[in-house]
Short mmCIF file of C-alpha atoms in Angstrom, two decimals:
data_model
loop_
_atom_site.label_atom_id
_atom_site.label_comp_id
_atom_site.label_asym_id
_atom_site.label_seq_id
_atom_site.Cartn_x
_atom_site.Cartn_y
_atom_site.Cartn_z
CA MET A 178 -0.10 -0.17 0.04
CA LYS A 179 0.98 3.40 -0.81
CA LYS A 180 2.27 5.66 2.10
CA LYS A 181 3.33 8.94 2.81
CA ILE A 182 6.83 8.96 4.22
CA ALA A 183 8.87 11.56 5.87
CA VAL A 184 12.92 11.53 5.68
CA ILE A 185 14.46 14.01 8.25
CA GLY A 186 18.00 14.73 7.26
CA SER A 187 19.86 14.64 3.88
CA GLY A 188 22.89 12.88 4.96
CA PHE A 189 24.24 9.54 3.43
CA SER A 190 21.57 7.56 5.41
CA GLY A 191 18.89 10.11 4.54
CA LEU A 192 19.08 10.19 1.04
CA SER A 193 19.83 6.40 0.76
CA ALA A 194 16.34 5.98 2.76
CA ALA A 195 14.43 8.32 0.71
CA ALA A 196 15.70 6.52 -2.83
CA TYR A 197 14.68 3.32 -1.46
CA ALA A 198 11.24 4.20 0.36
CA ALA A 199 10.47 5.89 -3.19
CA LYS A 200 11.52 2.81 -5.04
CA ASP A 201 9.13 0.60 -2.77
CA GLY A 202 6.63 3.12 -4.28
CA HIS A 203 5.34 5.44 -1.60
CA GLU A 204 5.47 9.25 -1.63
CA VAL A 205 8.63 10.80 -0.06
CA HIS A 206 9.11 14.00 1.47
CA LEU A 207 13.12 14.60 2.62
CA PHE A 208 13.55 17.43 5.23
CA GLU A 209 16.73 19.19 5.51
CA LYS A 210 17.61 22.10 7.97
CA ASN A 211 20.69 23.18 6.32
CA ASN A 212 20.47 24.99 2.52
CA ASP A 213 21.45 22.12 0.84
CA VAL A 214 21.35 18.33 1.09
CA GLY A 215 24.39 15.95 2.11
CA GLY A 216 24.88 16.46 5.87
CA ARG A 217 28.23 16.01 6.71
CA ALA A 218 29.28 15.10 3.41
CA ARG A 219 28.26 18.89 2.14
CA ASN A 220 30.80 21.20 0.31
CA PHE A 221 31.45 24.68 0.15
CA LYS A 222 33.20 26.85 -2.53
CA THR A 223 34.91 29.88 -1.46
CA GLU A 224 34.95 33.40 -3.34
CA ASN A 225 38.56 33.03 -4.35
CA GLY A 226 38.20 29.72 -6.20
CA TYR A 227 38.14 26.77 -3.88
CA THR A 228 35.93 24.29 -3.36
CA PHE A 229 36.14 21.87 0.08
CA ASP A 230 34.42 18.60 1.08
CA MET A 231 33.19 19.19 4.65
CA GLY A 232 33.30 15.46 5.94
CA PRO A 233 34.11 12.29 4.22
CA SER A 234 37.23 12.08 2.16
CA TRP A 235 38.22 8.33 2.09
CA TYR A 236 36.36 6.43 -0.82
CA TRP A 237 36.68 2.69 0.61
CA MET A 238 34.56 0.03 -0.02
CA PRO A 239 33.91 0.82 -3.57
CA ASP A 240 31.72 -2.34 -4.24
CA ILE A 241 29.32 -1.44 -1.36
CA ILE A 242 29.03 2.39 -2.89
CA GLU A 243 28.39 0.78 -6.33
CA SER A 244 25.77 -1.36 -5.26
CA PHE A 245 23.49 1.24 -4.43
CA PHE A 246 23.58 2.86 -7.89
CA LYS A 247 22.88 -0.95 -9.25
CA ASP A 248 19.92 -1.06 -7.23
CA PHE A 249 18.71 1.66 -9.50
CA GLY A 250 19.68 0.77 -12.25
CA GLN A 251 22.65 2.72 -12.97
CA ASN A 252 26.50 3.08 -12.38
CA VAL A 253 28.54 5.16 -10.43
CA SER A 254 30.63 5.75 -13.79
CA ASP A 255 27.25 7.43 -15.07
CA PHE A 256 27.80 10.02 -12.41
CA TYR A 257 31.39 10.61 -11.82
CA THR A 258 34.65 9.30 -12.38
CA LEU A 259 36.92 7.22 -9.74
CA ILE A 260 40.61 7.77 -9.74
CA PRO A 261 42.70 5.12 -7.90
CA LEU A 262 45.25 7.02 -5.74
CA ASP A 263 49.01 5.60 -5.96
CA PRO A 264 50.21 5.79 -3.34
CA GLN A 265 46.65 5.20 -1.49
CA PHE A 266 48.37 7.33 1.28
CA GLU A 267 51.35 8.11 3.18
CA MET A 268 52.14 7.71 6.76
CA VAL A 269 54.71 10.12 8.68
CA PHE A 270 56.59 8.64 11.29
CA THR A 271 59.47 10.54 13.40
CA ASP A 272 62.26 8.76 11.15
CA ASP A 273 60.70 7.49 8.18
CA VAL A 274 57.54 7.97 5.72
CA MET A 275 56.03 5.04 4.27
CA GLY A 276 53.91 5.55 1.21
CA ILE A 277 51.08 2.58 0.91
CA PRO A 278 51.19 1.63 -3.02
CA HIS A 279 47.83 0.65 -4.82
CA ASP A 280 49.40 -2.38 -6.40
CA TYR A 281 48.74 -5.15 -3.72
CA GLN A 282 51.95 -6.91 -4.69
CA GLU A 283 53.97 -3.78 -4.12
CA MET A 284 52.22 -3.27 -0.86
CA LYS A 285 53.54 -6.95 0.01
CA ALA A 286 56.85 -6.45 -1.06
CA LEU A 287 56.85 -2.80 1.22
CA PHE A 288 55.90 -5.15 4.24
CA GLU A 289 58.70 -7.49 3.62
CA LYS A 290 60.95 -5.20 3.16
CA THR A 291 60.00 -3.67 6.88
CA GLU A 292 59.58 -7.07 8.50
CA THR A 293 61.10 -10.39 7.17
CA GLY A 294 58.35 -12.87 6.72
CA ALA A 295 55.77 -9.83 6.76
CA GLY A 296 54.87 -10.23 3.24
CA LYS A 297 53.48 -13.81 3.53
CA MET A 298 51.63 -12.75 7.03
CA LEU A 299 49.89 -9.98 5.15
CA ASP A 300 48.59 -12.38 2.53
CA GLU A 301 47.03 -14.45 5.54
CA PHE A 302 45.56 -11.40 7.13
CA MET A 303 43.80 -10.12 4.16
CA THR A 304 42.61 -14.08 3.20
CA ASP A 305 40.94 -13.69 6.88
CA ALA A 306 39.98 -10.15 6.04
CA GLN A 307 38.57 -10.56 2.89
CA TYR A 308 36.20 -13.75 4.39
CA LYS A 309 35.24 -11.04 7.04
CA TYR A 310 34.38 -8.61 4.72
CA GLU A 311 31.96 -10.91 2.28
CA VAL A 312 30.17 -12.39 5.18
CA GLY A 313 30.30 -9.16 7.48
CA MET A 314 29.43 -6.80 4.55
CA LYS A 315 26.65 -8.91 2.45
CA ASP A 316 25.02 -11.25 5.66
CA PHE A 317 26.03 -9.31 8.96
CA VAL A 318 25.36 -5.64 8.06
CA ASN A 319 22.36 -6.12 6.35
CA LYS A 320 19.92 -6.80 9.37
CA PRO A 321 17.67 -4.59 11.13
CA CYS A 322 18.84 -5.97 14.66
CA HIS A 323 15.24 -6.08 16.04
CA SER A 324 16.77 -9.76 17.70
CA TRP A 325 19.45 -11.66 18.06
CA LEU A 326 17.21 -14.50 15.88
CA GLU A 327 18.15 -12.62 12.80
CA PHE A 328 21.69 -14.16 13.04
CA VAL A 329 20.63 -17.72 13.48
CA SER A 330 21.46 -18.50 9.83
CA PRO A 331 23.33 -21.63 8.53
CA THR A 332 26.04 -18.87 6.76
CA ILE A 333 26.69 -16.69 10.05
CA ALA A 334 26.48 -19.81 12.31
CA LYS A 335 29.39 -21.61 10.31
CA SER A 336 30.79 -18.08 10.33
CA ALA A 337 30.90 -17.19 14.03
CA LEU A 338 34.21 -18.37 15.13
CA LYS A 339 36.16 -16.78 12.09
CA LEU A 340 34.55 -13.67 12.52
CA ASP A 341 36.56 -12.96 15.45
CA LEU A 342 33.66 -11.53 17.47
CA LEU A 343 35.25 -12.02 20.67
CA THR A 344 39.12 -11.41 19.82
CA ASN A 345 39.94 -7.44 20.23
CA PHE A 346 41.51 -5.86 17.17
CA LYS A 347 44.80 -4.94 18.87
CA ARG A 348 45.46 -8.32 19.67
CA PHE A 349 44.36 -9.75 16.29
CA VAL A 350 47.16 -7.19 14.40
CA ARG A 351 49.70 -8.83 16.64
CA LYS A 352 49.33 -12.30 15.80
CA TYR A 353 50.48 -11.27 12.24
CA PHE A 354 52.95 -8.38 12.64
CA THR A 355 55.59 -7.16 15.42
CA ASN A 356 56.99 -4.15 13.68
CA PRO A 357 55.40 -1.10 15.46
CA LYS A 358 54.91 0.85 12.08
CA LEU A 359 53.35 -1.93 10.58
CA ILE A 360 51.09 -2.56 13.79
CA VAL A 361 50.04 1.28 13.45
CA LEU A 362 49.33 0.77 9.61
CA MET A 363 46.99 -2.05 10.47
CA GLU A 364 45.38 -0.38 13.48
CA PHE A 365 44.87 3.13 12.06
CA PRO A 366 41.50 2.09 9.97
CA VAL A 367 39.65 1.13 13.07
CA ILE A 368 40.60 4.75 14.45
CA PHE A 369 37.16 6.11 13.25
CA LEU A 370 34.74 3.32 14.38
CA GLY A 371 35.24 5.00 17.56
CA ALA A 372 37.11 3.14 20.11
CA ALA A 373 40.84 1.93 20.75
CA PRO A 374 42.11 -0.86 18.77
CA LYS A 375 41.78 -2.91 22.18
CA ASP A 376 38.33 -2.16 22.38
CA ILE A 377 37.27 -3.21 18.76
CA PRO A 378 36.01 -6.80 17.68
CA ALA A 379 38.88 -8.38 15.23
CA LEU A 380 35.52 -8.63 12.86
CA TYR A 381 36.58 -5.08 11.60
CA SER A 382 39.70 -6.28 10.16
CA LEU A 383 37.38 -6.28 6.81
CA MET A 384 37.92 -2.87 6.96
CA ASN A 385 41.65 -3.23 6.06
CA TYR A 386 40.30 -5.45 3.36
CA GLY A 387 37.97 -2.99 2.36
CA GLY A 388 40.52 -0.12 1.79
CA TYR A 389 44.10 -1.27 1.41
CA LYS A 390 43.02 -4.51 -0.51
CA LEU A 391 40.19 -3.16 -2.87
CA GLY A 392 42.00 0.28 -2.84
CA THR A 393 41.68 3.74 -1.83
CA TRP A 394 39.43 5.85 -4.35
CA TYR A 395 38.90 9.50 -5.47
CA PRO A 396 36.01 10.36 -7.11
CA MET A 397 36.88 13.42 -9.39
CA GLY A 398 35.41 16.72 -8.50
CA GLY A 399 34.85 15.82 -4.95
CA PHE A 400 33.36 13.75 -2.45
CA SER A 401 30.02 15.60 -2.66
CA LYS A 402 29.88 14.36 -6.25
CA ILE A 403 28.54 10.98 -4.69
CA ILE A 404 25.96 13.21 -2.71
CA ASP A 405 24.84 15.00 -6.27
CA ALA A 406 24.58 11.42 -7.64
CA MET A 407 22.34 10.16 -4.81
CA LYS A 408 20.57 13.20 -4.94
CA ASP A 409 19.99 12.89 -8.68
CA ILE A 410 18.60 9.15 -7.69
CA VAL A 411 16.23 10.51 -5.36
CA ILE A 412 14.54 13.04 -7.30
CA LYS A 413 14.46 10.61 -10.65
CA GLN A 414 12.45 8.27 -7.86
CA GLY A 415 9.80 11.16 -7.33
CA THR A 416 11.22 12.32 -3.79
CA GLU A 417 10.32 15.86 -3.01
CA ILE A 418 13.61 17.54 -1.44
CA ASN A 419 12.72 20.53 0.93
CA CYS A 420 16.08 22.49 2.27
CA ASN A 421 16.39 25.03 4.64
CA ALA A 422 13.27 23.02 6.78
CA ASN A 423 13.73 22.50 10.20
CA VAL A 424 11.68 19.63 11.91
CA GLU A 425 10.72 21.22 15.22
CA LYS A 426 8.45 18.45 16.65
CA ILE A 427 7.22 14.95 15.69
CA ILE A 428 3.70 14.99 16.29
CA ILE A 429 1.86 11.86 18.16
CA LYS A 430 -1.91 10.66 17.84
CA ASP A 431 -3.20 7.24 18.81
CA ASN A 432 0.48 6.11 19.81
CA LYS A 433 1.50 6.53 16.33
CA ALA A 434 4.06 9.26 14.75
CA SER A 435 1.69 10.64 12.68
CA GLY A 436 3.24 14.12 10.98
CA LEU A 437 5.85 16.57 11.49
CA ILE A 438 6.09 20.38 12.53
CA VAL A 439 8.27 21.95 10.07
CA ASN A 440 9.18 25.70 10.16
CA GLN A 441 5.85 25.94 12.28
CA GLN A 442 3.80 24.20 9.87
CA GLU A 443 1.85 21.10 10.57
CA ILE A 444 2.31 18.20 7.87
CA ASP A 445 0.54 14.82 8.12
CA PHE A 446 2.69 11.68 7.60
CA ASP A 447 2.03 7.77 7.83
CA ILE A 448 5.71 7.25 8.57
CA ILE A 449 8.70 9.21 9.61
CA ILE A 450 12.18 7.88 9.01
CA ALA A 451 14.65 10.23 10.89
CA SER A 452 18.46 10.25 9.39
CA SER A 453 19.02 13.28 11.94
CA ASP A 454 21.22 12.69 14.93
CA TYR A 455 19.57 9.95 17.07
CA HIS A 456 19.33 12.08 20.47
CA HIS A 457 18.39 15.18 18.89
CA THR A 458 15.69 13.07 17.01
CA GLU A 459 14.49 11.55 20.20
CA THR A 460 14.09 15.49 22.02
CA LEU A 461 11.53 15.84 19.31
CA LEU A 462 9.29 13.39 21.34
CA PRO A 463 7.82 13.88 24.38
CA LYS A 464 9.61 11.90 27.17
CA GLU A 465 7.23 9.21 27.49
CA PHE A 466 7.73 8.28 23.87
CA ARG A 467 11.36 7.99 23.52
CA ASN A 468 13.30 4.79 23.06
CA TYR A 469 16.19 5.87 25.63
CA ASP A 470 16.84 8.51 28.42
CA GLU A 471 19.73 10.92 28.85
CA LYS A 472 21.60 8.28 31.41
CA TYR A 473 21.45 5.86 28.41
CA TRP A 474 23.11 8.10 26.38
CA GLU A 475 25.84 9.35 28.76
CA LYS A 476 26.78 5.73 28.88
CA ARG A 477 27.28 5.32 25.24
CA ILE A 478 30.80 5.26 24.35
CA PHE A 479 31.07 7.76 20.79
CA ALA A 480 33.17 8.16 18.48
CA PRO A 481 35.25 10.94 18.12
CA SER A 482 34.59 14.32 17.25
CA CYS A 483 37.39 15.99 15.33
CA LEU A 484 38.81 19.79 14.65
CA ILE A 485 39.20 20.65 11.06
CA TYR A 486 40.81 23.47 9.08
CA TYR A 487 39.86 24.02 5.71
CA LEU A 488 43.04 25.64 4.10
CA GLY A 489 43.76 27.11 0.40
CA PHE A 490 47.31 27.89 0.14
CA LYS A 491 48.40 30.45 -2.74
CA GLU A 492 51.28 28.36 -4.13
CA LYS A 493 51.79 24.39 -4.37
CA LEU A 494 53.12 22.32 -1.18
CA PRO A 495 56.02 19.84 -2.41
CA ASN A 496 56.12 16.32 -1.03
CA LEU A 497 52.54 16.05 -0.08
CA THR A 498 50.25 13.36 -1.25
CA HIS A 499 46.40 13.00 -1.76
CA HIS A 500 46.28 11.77 1.71
CA THR A 501 49.10 11.89 4.66
CA LEU A 502 48.55 10.48 7.99
CA PHE A 503 50.86 12.31 10.45
CA PHE A 504 51.96 9.34 13.10
CA GLU A 505 54.89 10.77 15.04
CA ASN A 506 53.39 10.51 18.13
CA ASN A 507 51.86 7.46 20.14
CA LEU A 508 48.79 6.25 18.72
CA ASP A 509 47.71 4.61 22.46
CA LEU A 510 48.29 7.86 24.18
CA HIS A 511 46.08 9.84 21.62
CA THR A 512 43.14 7.31 21.65
CA GLU A 513 43.17 7.13 25.43
CA GLU A 514 42.50 10.62 25.35
CA ILE A 515 39.82 10.58 23.20
CA TYR A 516 38.09 7.86 24.72
CA THR A 517 39.23 7.39 28.46
CA ASP A 518 40.62 10.53 30.10
CA LYS A 519 38.24 12.68 27.25
CA LYS A 520 40.62 15.60 26.87
CA TRP A 521 42.48 17.46 23.97
CA PRO A 522 45.34 15.83 23.01
CA THR A 523 49.14 16.15 24.40
CA LYS A 524 50.82 14.79 21.48
CA PRO A 525 48.03 14.56 18.62
CA LEU A 526 48.06 12.52 15.69
CA PHE A 527 46.46 14.23 12.58
CA TYR A 528 45.35 13.73 8.95
CA ALA A 529 46.40 16.19 5.89
CA CYS A 530 43.94 15.47 2.81
CA CYS A 531 45.29 17.44 -0.48
CA PRO A 532 42.68 16.77 -3.11
CA SER A 533 44.27 19.42 -5.56
CA LYS A 534 47.26 16.95 -6.11
CA THR A 535 44.56 14.73 -7.95
CA ASP A 536 41.87 17.00 -8.95
CA PRO A 537 43.08 20.82 -10.36
CA SER A 538 39.21 21.82 -10.31
CA VAL A 539 39.25 22.23 -6.33
CA ALA A 540 41.93 24.96 -6.34
CA PRO A 541 42.94 27.79 -8.44
CA GLU A 542 45.50 27.16 -10.74
CA GLY A 543 48.83 27.07 -8.98
CA SER A 544 47.21 26.83 -5.33
CA GLU A 545 46.74 23.93 -3.02
CA ASN A 546 43.63 22.73 -1.29
CA VAL A 547 44.41 21.23 1.98
CA PHE A 548 42.11 20.35 4.98
CA LEU A 549 43.72 19.24 8.44
CA LEU A 550 42.01 16.54 10.39
CA MET A 551 42.80 15.93 14.06
CA PRO A 552 40.64 13.28 15.95
CA VAL A 553 39.64 14.62 19.59
CA ALA A 554 36.92 13.64 22.19
CA THR A 555 33.22 14.50 22.35
CA GLY A 556 31.74 16.91 24.53
CA ILE A 557 35.12 18.88 25.76
CA GLU A 558 35.78 22.57 25.61
CA ASP A 559 35.78 23.85 22.37
CA SER A 560 37.05 27.58 21.42
CA GLU A 561 39.04 29.62 18.88
CA GLU A 562 41.96 30.13 21.21
CA ILE A 563 42.06 26.29 21.78
CA ARG A 564 41.76 25.30 18.18
CA GLU A 565 44.90 27.66 16.96
CA VAL A 566 47.04 26.15 19.56
CA TYR A 567 46.72 22.80 17.63
CA PHE A 568 46.40 24.76 14.32
CA LYS A 569 50.06 25.80 14.63
CA GLU A 570 51.25 22.43 15.69
CA MET A 571 49.65 20.90 12.70
CA ILE A 572 51.29 23.76 10.19
CA SER A 573 54.46 23.60 12.01
CA ARG A 574 54.81 19.70 11.46
CA LEU A 575 53.40 20.03 7.97
CA GLU A 576 56.45 22.42 7.07
CA LYS A 577 58.52 19.88 8.56
CA HIS A 578 57.53 17.15 6.17
CA THR A 579 56.81 19.09 2.94
CA GLY A 580 60.04 21.44 3.43
CA ALA A 581 57.71 24.39 2.80
CA SER A 582 58.78 27.66 4.50
CA ASP A 583 56.28 29.84 6.33
CA LEU A 584 53.21 28.24 5.23
CA LEU A 585 51.28 30.85 7.37
CA SER A 586 52.17 33.46 5.27
CA LYS A 587 50.97 31.53 2.27
CA ILE A 588 47.25 30.98 3.28
CA ASP A 589 44.62 31.89 0.99
CA TYR A 590 41.83 30.84 2.80
CA LYS A 591 41.24 29.53 6.16
CA LYS A 592 38.53 28.26 8.43
CA SER A 593 38.04 25.98 11.31
CA TYR A 594 35.65 23.37 12.31
CA CYS A 595 34.81 21.63 15.61
CA ILE A 596 32.80 20.26 18.47
CA GLN A 597 30.42 23.44 18.49
CA ASP A 598 29.79 23.42 14.71
CA PHE A 599 29.00 19.75 14.61
CA LYS A 600 26.28 20.42 17.04
CA GLU A 601 25.16 23.78 15.50
CA ASP A 602 24.99 22.40 12.12
CA TYR A 603 24.01 18.66 12.95
CA ASN A 604 22.55 18.65 16.26
CA ALA A 605 25.23 16.10 16.68
CA TYR A 606 24.88 14.51 20.51
CA GLN A 607 28.27 16.27 22.11
CA GLY A 608 29.62 17.22 19.12
CA ASN A 609 30.18 13.72 17.76
CA ALA A 610 31.80 13.38 14.14
CA TYR A 611 31.30 9.68 13.59
CA GLY A 612 28.51 8.38 15.48
CA LEU A 613 28.79 5.62 18.08
CA ALA A 614 31.66 3.33 18.80
CA ASN A 615 31.59 -0.11 17.10
CA THR A 616 32.81 -2.15 20.30
CA LEU A 617 31.37 -5.31 20.97
CA SER A 618 28.86 -3.73 23.52
CA GLN A 619 27.43 -1.46 20.91
CA THR A 620 27.26 -4.07 18.00
CA ALA A 621 24.01 -4.93 15.92
CA VAL A 622 21.38 -5.63 18.28
CA LEU A 623 23.01 -3.74 21.21
CA LYS A 624 23.24 -0.42 19.20
CA PRO A 625 19.92 1.94 19.29
CA SER A 626 17.04 0.57 17.81
CA LEU A 627 16.06 0.92 14.12
CA ARG A 628 12.67 1.35 15.21
CA ASN A 629 10.57 3.18 17.98
CA LYS A 630 9.66 0.75 20.39
CA LYS A 631 6.69 2.64 21.75
CA LEU A 632 5.22 4.21 18.71
CA LYS A 633 4.37 2.67 15.57
CA SER A 634 5.70 4.38 12.20
CA LEU A 635 8.97 5.83 13.68
CA PHE A 636 12.14 4.58 12.06
CA TYR A 637 15.61 5.41 12.76
CA THR A 638 18.75 5.23 10.12
CA GLY A 639 22.19 6.64 10.02
CA GLN A 640 25.79 6.30 12.11
CA LEU A 641 24.02 6.13 15.46
CA THR A 642 21.94 2.75 14.85
CA VAL A 643 22.74 -0.37 12.75
CA PRO A 644 24.94 -1.20 10.98
CA GLY A 645 27.47 2.15 12.25
CA PRO A 646 29.54 4.83 11.32
CA GLY A 647 30.75 5.50 7.74
CA VAL A 648 29.95 6.26 4.28
CA PRO A 649 28.93 2.43 3.09
CA PRO A 650 27.25 1.50 6.44
CA SER A 651 25.14 4.95 6.59
CA ILE A 652 24.06 4.02 2.89
CA ILE A 653 23.08 0.39 4.03
CA SER A 654 21.50 1.71 7.07
CA GLY A 655 19.18 3.65 5.08
CA LYS A 656 18.20 0.85 2.77
CA ILE A 657 17.28 -1.23 5.94
CA ALA A 658 14.99 1.39 7.47
CA ALA A 659 13.30 2.04 4.14
CA HIS A 660 12.38 -1.28 3.73
CA GLU A 661 11.54 -1.77 7.26
CA ALA A 662 9.17 0.90 6.84
CA SER A 663 7.61 -0.57 3.81
CA LYS A 664 6.83 -3.29 6.04
CA ASN A 665 5.30 -1.21 8.55
#
């Protein structure tokens, strides 16, 4: 039966939910509080010719993104051109710079050069990670997770031990490698899953396969090209998109979510799918209809927030690749200060993205587009003064790595973005940037529920519910929520 469905929020999960709900034959209305779609993956253009992606910049798991478009009879190549990055990224240590090749055989040779026998161990690691990827990303993550009974299937039962759900990632990596640089290299992908490697299930070695083995890519024109493509799909499915549309309240009638108040106007709906921040969405409901109280959220383990600087430089920077990870300091210390001590880092790691090395369209000729990103704890004090302290440190380390001098005088554009901005732009709980941590106690059925347990017709999607944070999981989350809504 055709239903009138509202989707709140237009990040990856919201656009995905809108597309699939419309494909299922429903009348879909998408509401976005900001002036354009995309959520954290929006972009912005400066008057002096720079185009900055505001959020995601690592194009991993290309097959999962491709599968979204195939579901609508299209291909990624119909919308944008994907370029493989080689090196995929560089990792800067105190005494060395390690570039990770696109070619897997070259990667094996690098591992072997770094540690005798590590090439063979990389093969074994990736064979195991591939199995987890194929089971995890095809069977495990596509469940709505209403009950553990969903996981009682021959494939998952047969795979249970091999998925390593009860082994932590830190211990798992050390089964294969002993060289500190290789250990950091293999642990890096799970940082943005929201916990230290010692607290992440070894299942998530699947990310190493989805990234390193399947390659790191870049969509020409920027990451927002994916958003533009998904928006095109959503419109073709017949969805009505409303920007500058702030949802102020979810209307309840007869124990059913029956509509929204948007910009002070009441609109009736049969079903609501909220891809807005889960905690914020619940504040749009009377307390008695919320799935979780404040104490619940206070006890959750959140993935990091981050300090970002969007920078334009009026000359090219030497010795800088598209992705560069500055890991001169201790990974364990930084993660401890994000997740346990919850304070600004004493010896931070950070990441530099320079898309103009690959894509001349994102910066004026002869200039460089760079953003610097430093993971930080959620909910800590945020001010321009604090941001600037870390900005100067990151610039100093960037100068040392590139050999460029006096970079401050070469800045053509500068904008910072941190905890307060995540709160204001996305209503993000405690300014989180990446959702909930994928710890074992917050996996699958133990994540916040995809549906409201007290109201019919209200569903949640996005990085605070199943399957979790990241671009491919968010796209999958939207698909699951839309299909569950269609069953309602």
